[in-house]
PDB file of C-alpha atoms in Angstrom:
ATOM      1  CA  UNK A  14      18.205  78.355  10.350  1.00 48.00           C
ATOM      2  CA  UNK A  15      20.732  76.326  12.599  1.00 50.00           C
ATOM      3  CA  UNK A  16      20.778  75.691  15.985  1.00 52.00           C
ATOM      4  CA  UNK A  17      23.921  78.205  16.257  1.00 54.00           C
ATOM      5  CA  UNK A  18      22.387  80.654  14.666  1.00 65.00           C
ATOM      6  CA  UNK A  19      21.648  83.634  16.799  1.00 75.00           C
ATOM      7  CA  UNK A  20      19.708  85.006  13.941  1.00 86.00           C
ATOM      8  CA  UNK A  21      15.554  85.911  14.289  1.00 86.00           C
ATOM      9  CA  UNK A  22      13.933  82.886  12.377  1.00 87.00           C
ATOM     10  CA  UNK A  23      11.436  85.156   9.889  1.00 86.00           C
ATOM     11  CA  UNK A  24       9.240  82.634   9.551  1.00 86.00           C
ATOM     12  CA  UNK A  25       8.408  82.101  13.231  1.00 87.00           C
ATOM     13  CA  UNK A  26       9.276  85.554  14.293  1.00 92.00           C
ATOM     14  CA  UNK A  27       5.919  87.531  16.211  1.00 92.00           C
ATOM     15  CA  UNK A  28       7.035  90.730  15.573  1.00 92.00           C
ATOM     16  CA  UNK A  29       8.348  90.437  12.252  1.00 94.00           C
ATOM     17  CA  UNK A  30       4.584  88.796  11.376  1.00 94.00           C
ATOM     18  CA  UNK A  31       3.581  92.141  12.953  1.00 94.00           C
ATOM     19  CA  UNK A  32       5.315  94.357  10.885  1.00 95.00           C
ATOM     20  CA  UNK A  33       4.264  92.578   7.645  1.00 96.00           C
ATOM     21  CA  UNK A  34       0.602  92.521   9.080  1.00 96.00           C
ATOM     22  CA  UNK A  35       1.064  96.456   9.767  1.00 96.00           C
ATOM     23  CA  UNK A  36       2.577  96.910   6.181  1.00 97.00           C
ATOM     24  CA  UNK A  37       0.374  95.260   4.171  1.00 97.00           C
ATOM     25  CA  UNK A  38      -2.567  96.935   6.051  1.00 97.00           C
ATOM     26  CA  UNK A  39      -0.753 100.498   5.726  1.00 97.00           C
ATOM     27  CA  UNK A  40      -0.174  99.936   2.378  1.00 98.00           C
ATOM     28  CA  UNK A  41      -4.560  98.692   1.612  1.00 98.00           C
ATOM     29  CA  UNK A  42      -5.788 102.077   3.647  1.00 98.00           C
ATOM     30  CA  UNK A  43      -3.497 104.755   1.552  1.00 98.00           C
ATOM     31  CA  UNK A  44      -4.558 102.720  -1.336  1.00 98.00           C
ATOM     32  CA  UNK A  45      -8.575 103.266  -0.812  1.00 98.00           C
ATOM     33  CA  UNK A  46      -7.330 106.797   1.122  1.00 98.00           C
ATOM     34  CA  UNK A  47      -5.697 108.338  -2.084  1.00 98.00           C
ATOM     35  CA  UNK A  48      -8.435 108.772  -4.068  1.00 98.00           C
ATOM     36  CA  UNK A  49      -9.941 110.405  -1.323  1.00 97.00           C
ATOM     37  CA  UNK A  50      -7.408 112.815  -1.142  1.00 97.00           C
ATOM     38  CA  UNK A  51      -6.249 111.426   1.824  1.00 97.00           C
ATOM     39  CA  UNK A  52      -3.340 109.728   3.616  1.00 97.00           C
ATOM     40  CA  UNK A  53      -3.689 108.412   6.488  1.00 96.00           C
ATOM     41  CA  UNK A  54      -2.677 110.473   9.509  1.00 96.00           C
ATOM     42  CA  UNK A  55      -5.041 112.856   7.580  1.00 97.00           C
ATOM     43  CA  UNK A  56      -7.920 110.073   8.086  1.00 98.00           C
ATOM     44  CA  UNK A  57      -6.289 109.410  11.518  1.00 97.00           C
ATOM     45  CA  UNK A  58      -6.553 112.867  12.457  1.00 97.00           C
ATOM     46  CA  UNK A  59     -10.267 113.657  11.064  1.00 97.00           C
ATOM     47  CA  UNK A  60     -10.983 110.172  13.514  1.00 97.00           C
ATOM     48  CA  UNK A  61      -9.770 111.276  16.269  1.00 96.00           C
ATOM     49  CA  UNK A  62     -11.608 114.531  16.314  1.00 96.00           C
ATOM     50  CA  UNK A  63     -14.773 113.015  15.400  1.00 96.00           C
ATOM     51  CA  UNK A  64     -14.343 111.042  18.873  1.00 95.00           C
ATOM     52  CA  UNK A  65     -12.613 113.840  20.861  1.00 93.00           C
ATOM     53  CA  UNK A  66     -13.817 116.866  19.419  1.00 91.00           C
ATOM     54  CA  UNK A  67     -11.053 120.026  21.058  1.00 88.00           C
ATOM     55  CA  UNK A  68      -7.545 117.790  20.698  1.00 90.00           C
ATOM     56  CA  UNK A  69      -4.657 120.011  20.825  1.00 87.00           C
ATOM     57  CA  UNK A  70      -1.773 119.453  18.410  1.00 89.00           C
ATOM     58  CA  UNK A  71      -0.181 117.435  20.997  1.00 91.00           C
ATOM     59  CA  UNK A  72      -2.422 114.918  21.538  1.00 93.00           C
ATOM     60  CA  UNK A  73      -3.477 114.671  17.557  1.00 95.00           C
ATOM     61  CA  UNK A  74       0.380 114.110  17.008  1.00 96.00           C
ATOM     62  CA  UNK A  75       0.347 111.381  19.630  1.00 95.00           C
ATOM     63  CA  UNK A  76      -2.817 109.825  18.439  1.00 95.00           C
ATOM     64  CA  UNK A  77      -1.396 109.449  14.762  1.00 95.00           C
ATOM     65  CA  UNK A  78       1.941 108.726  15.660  1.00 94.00           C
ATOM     66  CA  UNK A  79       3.559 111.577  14.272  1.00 96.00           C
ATOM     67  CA  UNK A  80       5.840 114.716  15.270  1.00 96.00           C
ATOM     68  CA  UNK A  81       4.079 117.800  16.967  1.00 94.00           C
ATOM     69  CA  UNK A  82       5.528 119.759  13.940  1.00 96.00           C
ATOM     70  CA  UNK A  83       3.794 117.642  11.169  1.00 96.00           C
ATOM     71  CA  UNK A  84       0.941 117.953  12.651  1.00 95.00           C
ATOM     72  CA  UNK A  85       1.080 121.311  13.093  1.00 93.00           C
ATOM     73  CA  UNK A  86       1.606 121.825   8.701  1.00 96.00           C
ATOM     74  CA  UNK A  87      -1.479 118.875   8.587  1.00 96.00           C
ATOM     75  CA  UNK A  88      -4.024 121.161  10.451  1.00 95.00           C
ATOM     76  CA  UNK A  89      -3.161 124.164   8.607  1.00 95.00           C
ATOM     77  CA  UNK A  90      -3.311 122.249   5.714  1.00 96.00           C
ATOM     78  CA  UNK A  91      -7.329 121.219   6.749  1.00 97.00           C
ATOM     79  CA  UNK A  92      -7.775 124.388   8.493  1.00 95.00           C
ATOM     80  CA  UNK A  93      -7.166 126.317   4.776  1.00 96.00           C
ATOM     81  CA  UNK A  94      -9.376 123.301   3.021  1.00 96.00           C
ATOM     82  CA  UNK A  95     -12.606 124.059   5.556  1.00 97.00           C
ATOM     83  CA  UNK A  96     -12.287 120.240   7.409  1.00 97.00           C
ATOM     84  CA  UNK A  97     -11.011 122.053  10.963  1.00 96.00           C
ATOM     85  CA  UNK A  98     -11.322 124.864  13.132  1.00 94.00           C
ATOM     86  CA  UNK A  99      -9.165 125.952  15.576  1.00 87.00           C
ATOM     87  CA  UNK A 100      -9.675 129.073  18.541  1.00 77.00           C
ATOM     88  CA  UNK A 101      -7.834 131.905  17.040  1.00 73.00           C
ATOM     89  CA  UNK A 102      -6.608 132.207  21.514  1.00 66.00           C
ATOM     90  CA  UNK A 103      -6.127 129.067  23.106  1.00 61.00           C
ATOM     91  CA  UNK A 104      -8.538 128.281  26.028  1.00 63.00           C
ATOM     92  CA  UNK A 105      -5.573 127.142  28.488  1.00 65.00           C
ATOM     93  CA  UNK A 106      -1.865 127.277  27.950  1.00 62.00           C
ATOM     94  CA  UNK A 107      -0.731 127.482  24.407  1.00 62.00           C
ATOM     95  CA  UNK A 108      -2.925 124.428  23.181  1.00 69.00           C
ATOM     96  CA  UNK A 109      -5.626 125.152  20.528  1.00 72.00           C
ATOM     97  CA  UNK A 110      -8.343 123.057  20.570  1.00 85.00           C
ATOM     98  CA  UNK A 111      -9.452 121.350  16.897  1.00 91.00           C
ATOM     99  CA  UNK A 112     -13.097 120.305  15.914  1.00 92.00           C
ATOM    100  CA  UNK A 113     -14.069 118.971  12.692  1.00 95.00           C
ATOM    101  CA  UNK A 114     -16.506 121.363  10.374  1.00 96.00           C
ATOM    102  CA  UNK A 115     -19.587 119.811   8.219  1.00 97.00           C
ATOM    103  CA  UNK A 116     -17.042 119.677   5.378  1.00 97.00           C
ATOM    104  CA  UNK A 117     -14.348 117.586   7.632  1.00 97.00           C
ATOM    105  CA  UNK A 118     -17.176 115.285   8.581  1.00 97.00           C
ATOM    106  CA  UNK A 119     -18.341 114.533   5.002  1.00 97.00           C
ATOM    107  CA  UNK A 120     -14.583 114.025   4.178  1.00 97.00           C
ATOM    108  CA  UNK A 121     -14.433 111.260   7.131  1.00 98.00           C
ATOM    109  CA  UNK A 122     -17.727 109.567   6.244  1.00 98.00           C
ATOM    110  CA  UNK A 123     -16.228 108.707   2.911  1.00 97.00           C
ATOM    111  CA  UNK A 124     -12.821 107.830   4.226  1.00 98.00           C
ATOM    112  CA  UNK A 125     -13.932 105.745   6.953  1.00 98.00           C
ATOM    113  CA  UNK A 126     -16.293 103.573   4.917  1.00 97.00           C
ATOM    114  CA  UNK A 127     -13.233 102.779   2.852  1.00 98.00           C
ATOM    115  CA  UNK A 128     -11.190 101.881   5.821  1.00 98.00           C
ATOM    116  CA  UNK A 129     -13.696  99.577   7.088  1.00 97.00           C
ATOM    117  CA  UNK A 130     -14.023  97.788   3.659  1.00 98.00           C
ATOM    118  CA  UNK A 131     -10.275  97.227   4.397  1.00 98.00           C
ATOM    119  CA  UNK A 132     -10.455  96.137   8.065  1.00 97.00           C
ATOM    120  CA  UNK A 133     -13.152  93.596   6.560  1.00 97.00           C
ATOM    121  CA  UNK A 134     -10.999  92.167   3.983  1.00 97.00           C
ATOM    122  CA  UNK A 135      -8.277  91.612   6.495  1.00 96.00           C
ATOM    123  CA  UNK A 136     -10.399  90.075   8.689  1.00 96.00           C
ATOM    124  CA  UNK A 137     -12.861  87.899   5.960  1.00 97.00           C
ATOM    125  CA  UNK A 138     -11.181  84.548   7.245  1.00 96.00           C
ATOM    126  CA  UNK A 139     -11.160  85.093  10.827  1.00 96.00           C
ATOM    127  CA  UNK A 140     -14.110  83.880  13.174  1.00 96.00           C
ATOM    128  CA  UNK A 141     -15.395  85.935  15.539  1.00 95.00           C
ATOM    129  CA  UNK A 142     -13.762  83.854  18.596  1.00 95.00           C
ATOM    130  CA  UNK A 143     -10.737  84.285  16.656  1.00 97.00           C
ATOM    131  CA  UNK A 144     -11.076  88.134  16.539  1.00 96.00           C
ATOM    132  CA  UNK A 145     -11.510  88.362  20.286  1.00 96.00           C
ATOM    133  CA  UNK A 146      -8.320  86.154  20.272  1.00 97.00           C
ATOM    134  CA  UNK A 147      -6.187  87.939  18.061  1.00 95.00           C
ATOM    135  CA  UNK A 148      -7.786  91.544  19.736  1.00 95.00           C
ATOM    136  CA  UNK A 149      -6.756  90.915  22.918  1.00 96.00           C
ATOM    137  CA  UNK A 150      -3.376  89.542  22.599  1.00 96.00           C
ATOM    138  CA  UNK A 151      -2.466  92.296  20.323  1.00 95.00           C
ATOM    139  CA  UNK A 152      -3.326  94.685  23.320  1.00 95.00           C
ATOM    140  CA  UNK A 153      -1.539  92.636  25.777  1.00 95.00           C
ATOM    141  CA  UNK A 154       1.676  93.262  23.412  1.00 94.00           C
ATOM    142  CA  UNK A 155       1.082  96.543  23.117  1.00 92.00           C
ATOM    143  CA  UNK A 156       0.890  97.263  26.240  1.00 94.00           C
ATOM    144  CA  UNK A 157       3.445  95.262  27.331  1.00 94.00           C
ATOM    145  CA  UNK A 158       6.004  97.119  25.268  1.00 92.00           C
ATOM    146  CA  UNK A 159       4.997 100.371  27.057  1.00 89.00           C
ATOM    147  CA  UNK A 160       5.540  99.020  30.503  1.00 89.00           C
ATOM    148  CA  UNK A 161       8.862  99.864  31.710  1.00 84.00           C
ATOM    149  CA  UNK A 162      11.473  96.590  31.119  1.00 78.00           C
ATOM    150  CA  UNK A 163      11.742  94.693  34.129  1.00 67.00           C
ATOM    151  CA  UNK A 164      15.750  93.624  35.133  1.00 57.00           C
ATOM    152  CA  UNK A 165      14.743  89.666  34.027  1.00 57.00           C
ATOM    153  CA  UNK A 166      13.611  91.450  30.261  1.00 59.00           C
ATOM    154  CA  UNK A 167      17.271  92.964  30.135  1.00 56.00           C
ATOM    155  CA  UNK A 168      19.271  90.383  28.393  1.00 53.00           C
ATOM    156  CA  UNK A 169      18.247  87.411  26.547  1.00 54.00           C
ATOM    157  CA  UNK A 170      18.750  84.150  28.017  1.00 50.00           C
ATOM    158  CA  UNK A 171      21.678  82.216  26.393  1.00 42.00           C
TER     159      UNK A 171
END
């Protein structure tokens, strides 16, 4: 790329690394998901009840990054196949609370053992200084993009 260029450079680009790290890694977990029967904002989803048991709709959808409404179809979906239960009458507001049956926590055993052989292969040639490294910068990011811009972040400097 030239010096005139106002052009990302791929090759040197953080975010663009990003993406292609969160592709490829996408792309490994519905690979060992699939056979499973899974995808995975249905893994996601079994996850994050394990840890929060009584997650409303709302917060599953925000926790797997996905729309209120596909959520919604998703827990029928496991509500029909025995992994969830739901409170016929919500216990405040509108929200009813989701916990994972036996059968939902036999499906996540399986699918989580497959997700950490996958989080193990992308990690295989990275010491565990490294990890802390690489952990805590990619929080810093994170959380750095949900901070509200500040006037200097506005335009780029020319």
């Amino acid at each position: 790329m030239s010096q005139g260029d106002s052009g990302i450079d791929l090759e040197t680009s953080m975010g663009y690394l990003v993406k292609e790290v969160s592709s490829a890694l996408r792309a490994a977990m519905e690979e060992v998901l699939r056979p499973l029967g899974m995808n995975i904002t249905h893994y996601s989803c079994l996850e994050l009840l394990a840890q929060r048991p009584g997650l409303s709709n709302s917060d599953l959808a925000r926790g797997t990054f996905v729309t209120r409404q596909s959520m919604n179809v998703l827990l029928q979906t496991l509500e029909r196949d025995g992994e969830v239960v739901r409170d016929a009458v919500p216990t405040s507001g509108k929200a009813l609370p989701t916990e994972l049956t036996p059968r939902g926590r036999e499906r996540l055993a399986a699918a989580t053992a497959a997700v950490r052989g996958v989080e193990l292969r992308m990690l295989a040639d990275i010491d565990d200084p490294d990890r802390q490294t690489v952990f805590l910068a990619l929080r810093r990011m994170a959380r750095a993009l949900r901070e509200p811009r500040r006037a200097t972040d506005a335009s780029p400097e020319r």
